[in-house]
Amino acid sequence: EPEVTQTPSHQVTQMGQEVILRCVPISNHLYFYWYRQILGQKVEFLVSFYNNEISEKSEIFDDQFSVERPDGSNFTLKIRSTKLEDSAMYFCASSGLFNEQFFGPGTRLTVL
Amino acid sequence: QKEVEQNSGPLSVPEGAIASLNCTYSDRGSQSFFWYRQYSGKSPELIMFIYSNGDKEDGRFTAQLNKASQYVSLLIRDSQPSDSATYLCAVSRNAGGTSYGKLTFGQGTILTVHP
């Protein structure tokens, strides 16, 4: 069964460093998303992406964040200068015909 | 502020019982509704989705939607200890049949099924 994959599973970085989180969405899906979940809190929407451009973004998704689809399979989230409060699980998702969104296993980002 | 509200629980039911999970939402423009299961430390796993008022059944799971009351629920029949997890309700403004729309999640309800 097709699934969304993410790498790395865990990323530890120093405050102020740049990180890139990678995702491979389900191959025939056209809409891609990033969400995050701070420990003990709700899953929060960050950004959606379609046809090589951002469709919608949340207030969280400020200038420190960017997304890219560098080739036909990968979808990346870049955080330019990480802050302590960026520590969270980051989930990539892609959606099918009825907006049913399938989530990847997540990347746990720890900012020290 | 568009909110999705769930009773955080924990909800405890005996094995074999019916577990009933509830969710209310504030955005009347919401069009599609999703239930996810999340085990501790894992990602949300889609259980089912519903667009139309009424019931939708899939195996041991039944989703119920009442748009007038802005209420959606999930029933789990014959609950098993492996069903113990956090259940997330999510809503989207996209119209059914389209393939786009951010999900707004509730806090989740912790379900414990005891043998």
CSV table of C-alpha atoms in Angstrom, one decimal:
chain,number,residue,atom,x,y,z
A,1,GLU,CA,0.0,0.0,0.0
A,2,PRO,CA,1.4,3.4,-0.9
A,3,GLU,CA,2.6,5.5,2.0
A,4,VAL,CA,4.1,8.9,2.8
A,5,THR,CA,7.7,8.7,3.9
A,6,GLN,CA,9.8,11.2,5.8
A,7,THR,CA,13.5,11.7,6.6
A,8,PRO,CA,15.1,12.0,9.0
A,9,SER,CA,13.1,10.5,11.8
A,10,HIS,CA,14.9,12.6,14.3
A,11,GLN,CA,16.8,15.8,13.8
A,12,VAL,CA,18.8,17.6,16.6
A,13,THR,CA,20.1,21.0,15.8
A,14,GLN,CA,21.5,24.1,17.5
A,15,MET,CA,19.4,27.3,17.7
A,16,GLY,CA,20.0,29.5,14.7
A,17,GLN,CA,20.9,26.6,12.4
A,18,GLU,CA,19.0,25.7,9.2
A,19,VAL,CA,17.2,22.4,8.9
A,20,ILE,CA,15.6,20.7,5.9
A,21,LEU,CA,13.0,18.1,6.5
A,22,ARG,CA,12.2,15.8,3.6
A,23,CYS,CA,9.1,14.0,2.5
A,24,VAL,CA,8.1,11.7,-0.3
A,25,PRO,CA,4.3,12.0,-0.8
A,26,ILE,CA,2.1,9.2,-2.3
A,27,SER,CA,3.0,9.1,-6.0
A,28,ASN,CA,-0.4,10.0,-7.5
A,29,HIS,CA,-1.4,12.6,-5.0
A,30,LEU,CA,-1.3,16.3,-6.1
A,31,TYR,CA,-1.7,18.2,-2.8
A,32,PHE,CA,0.9,18.2,-0.1
A,33,TYR,CA,0.9,19.6,3.4
A,34,TRP,CA,3.1,20.2,6.4
A,35,TYR,CA,1.7,20.1,9.9
A,36,ARG,CA,3.5,20.2,13.2
A,37,GLN,CA,2.6,18.9,16.7
A,38,ILE,CA,4.3,20.3,19.8
A,39,LEU,CA,4.4,17.8,22.5
A,40,GLY,CA,1.0,17.5,24.2
A,41,GLN,CA,-0.7,19.9,21.9
A,42,LYS,CA,-2.9,19.8,18.8
A,43,VAL,CA,-1.8,19.0,15.3
A,44,GLU,CA,-1.4,22.4,13.6
A,45,PHE,CA,-1.5,23.2,9.9
A,46,LEU,CA,1.6,24.9,8.5
A,47,VAL,CA,1.3,25.0,4.7
A,48,SER,CA,-0.3,23.4,1.7
A,49,PHE,CA,1.3,23.1,-1.7
A,50,TYR,CA,-0.2,22.4,-5.2
A,51,ASN,CA,1.2,22.7,-8.7
A,52,ASN,CA,4.6,23.9,-7.4
A,53,GLU,CA,3.3,26.8,-5.3
A,54,ILE,CA,1.9,27.5,-1.9
A,55,SER,CA,-1.9,27.2,-1.8
A,56,GLU,CA,-2.4,28.3,1.8
A,57,LYS,CA,-0.2,29.0,4.9
A,58,SER,CA,-0.9,29.6,8.5
A,59,GLU,CA,0.4,32.3,10.8
A,60,ILE,CA,3.0,30.0,12.0
A,61,PHE,CA,4.5,29.7,8.6
A,62,ASP,CA,6.5,33.0,8.6
A,63,ASP,CA,9.6,34.0,6.6
A,64,GLN,CA,11.8,31.5,8.4
A,65,PHE,CA,9.9,28.7,6.7
A,66,SER,CA,9.9,27.7,3.1
A,67,VAL,CA,8.8,24.7,1.1
A,68,GLU,CA,10.0,23.2,-2.2
A,69,ARG,CA,9.3,20.4,-4.5
A,70,PRO,CA,12.8,20.1,-6.0
A,71,ASP,CA,12.0,17.1,-8.2
A,72,GLY,CA,9.1,14.8,-9.1
A,73,SER,CA,9.1,12.9,-5.8
A,74,ASN,CA,10.5,15.0,-2.9
A,75,PHE,CA,8.8,17.7,-0.9
A,76,THR,CA,10.8,19.6,1.6
A,77,LEU,CA,10.3,22.0,4.5
A,78,LYS,CA,13.2,24.3,5.3
A,79,ILE,CA,13.5,26.3,8.6
A,80,ARG,CA,16.2,28.9,8.0
A,81,SER,CA,17.1,29.9,11.6
A,82,THR,CA,15.7,27.5,14.1
A,83,LYS,CA,14.3,28.7,17.5
A,84,LEU,CA,13.8,26.7,20.6
A,85,GLU,CA,10.0,26.9,20.0
A,86,ASP,CA,10.4,25.1,16.7
A,87,SER,CA,10.9,21.9,18.6
A,88,ALA,CA,8.1,19.6,17.6
A,89,MET,CA,7.0,16.7,15.5
A,90,TYR,CA,6.7,17.7,11.8
A,91,PHE,CA,4.3,15.7,9.7
A,92,CYS,CA,4.1,15.7,5.9
A,93,ALA,CA,0.8,14.7,4.4
A,94,SER,CA,-0.6,14.2,0.9
A,95,SER,CA,-4.2,14.0,-0.1
A,96,GLY,CA,-6.3,11.9,-2.4
A,97,LEU,CA,-9.6,12.5,-4.3
A,98,PHE,CA,-11.7,13.5,-1.3
A,99,ASN,CA,-9.0,15.4,0.6
A,100,GLU,CA,-8.4,12.4,2.8
A,101,GLN,CA,-4.9,13.2,4.0
A,102,PHE,CA,-2.4,10.5,4.7
A,103,PHE,CA,0.4,11.4,7.1
A,104,GLY,CA,4.0,10.3,7.1
A,105,PRO,CA,5.7,9.0,10.2
A,106,GLY,CA,7.0,12.4,11.1
A,107,THR,CA,10.3,14.0,11.9
A,108,ARG,CA,11.0,14.9,15.5
A,109,LEU,CA,12.9,18.2,15.5
A,110,THR,CA,14.8,19.1,18.7
A,111,VAL,CA,16.4,22.5,18.9
A,112,LEU,CA,19.0,23.0,21.6
B,1,GLN,CA,-11.2,31.6,15.7
B,2,LYS,CA,-12.3,28.4,14.0
B,3,GLU,CA,-12.3,25.7,16.7
B,4,VAL,CA,-12.7,21.9,16.9
B,5,GLU,CA,-13.6,20.7,20.3
B,6,GLN,CA,-13.3,17.3,21.8
B,7,ASN,CA,-13.5,15.9,25.3
B,8,SER,CA,-10.0,15.1,26.2
B,9,GLY,CA,-11.0,12.1,28.3
B,10,PRO,CA,-9.6,9.7,29.2
B,11,LEU,CA,-12.5,7.6,28.1
B,12,SER,CA,-12.3,4.1,29.5
B,13,VAL,CA,-14.4,1.3,28.2
B,14,PRO,CA,-14.2,-2.5,28.8
B,15,GLU,CA,-13.2,-4.8,26.0
B,16,GLY,CA,-16.1,-5.6,23.7
B,17,ALA,CA,-18.1,-2.5,24.5
B,18,ILE,CA,-19.0,0.4,22.3
B,19,ALA,CA,-16.8,3.5,22.6
B,20,SER,CA,-18.4,6.8,21.6
B,21,LEU,CA,-16.2,9.8,20.7
B,22,ASN,CA,-17.7,13.2,20.1
B,23,CYS,CA,-16.6,16.4,18.4
B,24,THR,CA,-18.1,19.8,17.8
B,25,TYR,CA,-16.9,22.5,15.4
B,26,SER,CA,-17.5,26.2,15.1
B,27,ASP,CA,-17.0,26.9,11.4
B,28,ARG,CA,-20.3,26.5,9.6
B,29,GLY,CA,-18.4,26.5,6.4
B,30,SER,CA,-16.8,23.1,7.2
B,31,GLN,CA,-17.6,20.6,4.5
B,32,SER,CA,-15.7,17.4,5.3
B,33,PHE,CA,-14.9,15.6,8.5
B,34,PHE,CA,-12.2,13.1,9.4
B,35,TRP,CA,-11.3,10.8,12.3
B,36,TYR,CA,-7.7,9.9,12.9
B,37,ARG,CA,-6.2,7.6,15.4
B,38,GLN,CA,-2.8,8.5,16.9
B,39,TYR,CA,-0.8,6.2,19.0
B,40,SER,CA,1.7,7.7,21.4
B,41,GLY,CA,4.7,9.0,19.5
B,42,LYS,CA,3.3,8.1,16.1
B,43,SER,CA,1.6,10.0,13.3
B,44,PRO,CA,-2.1,10.4,12.8
B,45,GLU,CA,-3.7,7.4,11.0
B,46,LEU,CA,-6.8,8.0,9.0
B,47,ILE,CA,-9.8,5.9,10.2
B,48,MET,CA,-12.6,7.4,8.1
B,49,PHE,CA,-14.1,10.5,6.6
B,50,ILE,CA,-17.7,11.7,6.1
B,51,TYR,CA,-19.3,14.5,4.1
B,52,SER,CA,-23.0,14.0,4.3
B,53,ASN,CA,-25.4,14.2,7.2
B,54,GLY,CA,-26.1,10.8,8.7
B,55,ASP,CA,-24.1,7.7,9.4
B,56,LYS,CA,-21.2,6.1,7.6
B,57,GLU,CA,-20.1,2.6,8.5
B,58,ASP,CA,-16.7,1.0,7.9
B,59,GLY,CA,-16.2,-2.3,9.7
B,60,ARG,CA,-16.3,-1.7,13.5
B,61,PHE,CA,-16.4,2.1,13.0
B,62,THR,CA,-19.4,4.3,12.4
B,63,ALA,CA,-19.1,8.1,11.8
B,64,GLN,CA,-22.1,10.2,12.4
B,65,LEU,CA,-22.5,13.8,11.2
B,66,ASN,CA,-25.1,16.4,12.0
B,67,LYS,CA,-24.2,19.7,10.3
B,68,ALA,CA,-27.1,21.6,11.8
B,69,SER,CA,-25.8,20.8,15.3
B,70,GLN,CA,-22.2,21.1,14.1
B,71,TYR,CA,-21.5,17.8,15.6
B,72,VAL,CA,-19.6,14.7,14.5
B,73,SER,CA,-19.1,11.5,16.3
B,74,LEU,CA,-17.3,8.2,16.0
B,75,LEU,CA,-18.6,4.9,17.4
B,76,ILE,CA,-16.2,2.0,17.8
B,77,ARG,CA,-18.0,-1.3,18.2
B,78,ASP,CA,-16.5,-4.4,19.9
B,79,SER,CA,-13.7,-2.3,21.3
B,80,GLN,CA,-10.3,-4.0,21.6
B,81,PRO,CA,-7.3,-3.1,23.8
B,82,SER,CA,-5.5,-2.4,20.5
B,83,ASP,CA,-8.0,0.5,20.0
B,84,SER,CA,-6.4,2.3,22.9
B,85,ALA,CA,-5.1,5.5,21.4
B,86,THR,CA,-5.9,9.2,21.0
B,87,TYR,CA,-8.7,9.9,18.5
B,88,LEU,CA,-8.4,13.1,16.6
B,89,CYS,CA,-11.3,14.8,14.9
B,90,ALA,CA,-10.4,17.1,12.0
B,91,VAL,CA,-12.5,19.3,9.7
B,92,SER,CA,-11.9,21.0,6.4
B,93,ARG,CA,-13.7,23.7,4.5
B,94,ASN,CA,-13.2,22.0,1.1
B,95,ALA,CA,-16.2,20.8,-0.8
B,96,GLY,CA,-16.6,17.1,-1.1
B,97,GLY,CA,-15.1,15.9,-4.3
B,98,THR,CA,-12.3,18.4,-4.3
B,99,SER,CA,-8.8,17.5,-3.4
B,100,TYR,CA,-7.7,20.4,-1.3
B,101,GLY,CA,-8.1,21.9,2.1
B,102,LYS,CA,-6.2,22.3,5.3
B,103,LEU,CA,-7.4,20.2,8.2
B,104,THR,CA,-8.2,21.8,11.6
B,105,PHE,CA,-7.7,19.3,14.4
B,106,GLY,CA,-9.2,19.0,17.8
B,107,GLN,CA,-7.1,18.2,20.9
B,108,GLY,CA,-8.1,14.6,20.7
B,109,THR,CA,-9.8,12.1,23.1
B,110,ILE,CA,-7.7,9.5,24.8
B,111,LEU,CA,-9.4,6.1,24.7
B,112,THR,CA,-8.4,3.3,26.9
B,113,VAL,CA,-10.0,-0.2,26.4
B,114,HIS,CA,-9.3,-2.4,29.3
B,115,PRO,CA,-9.5,-6.2,29.1
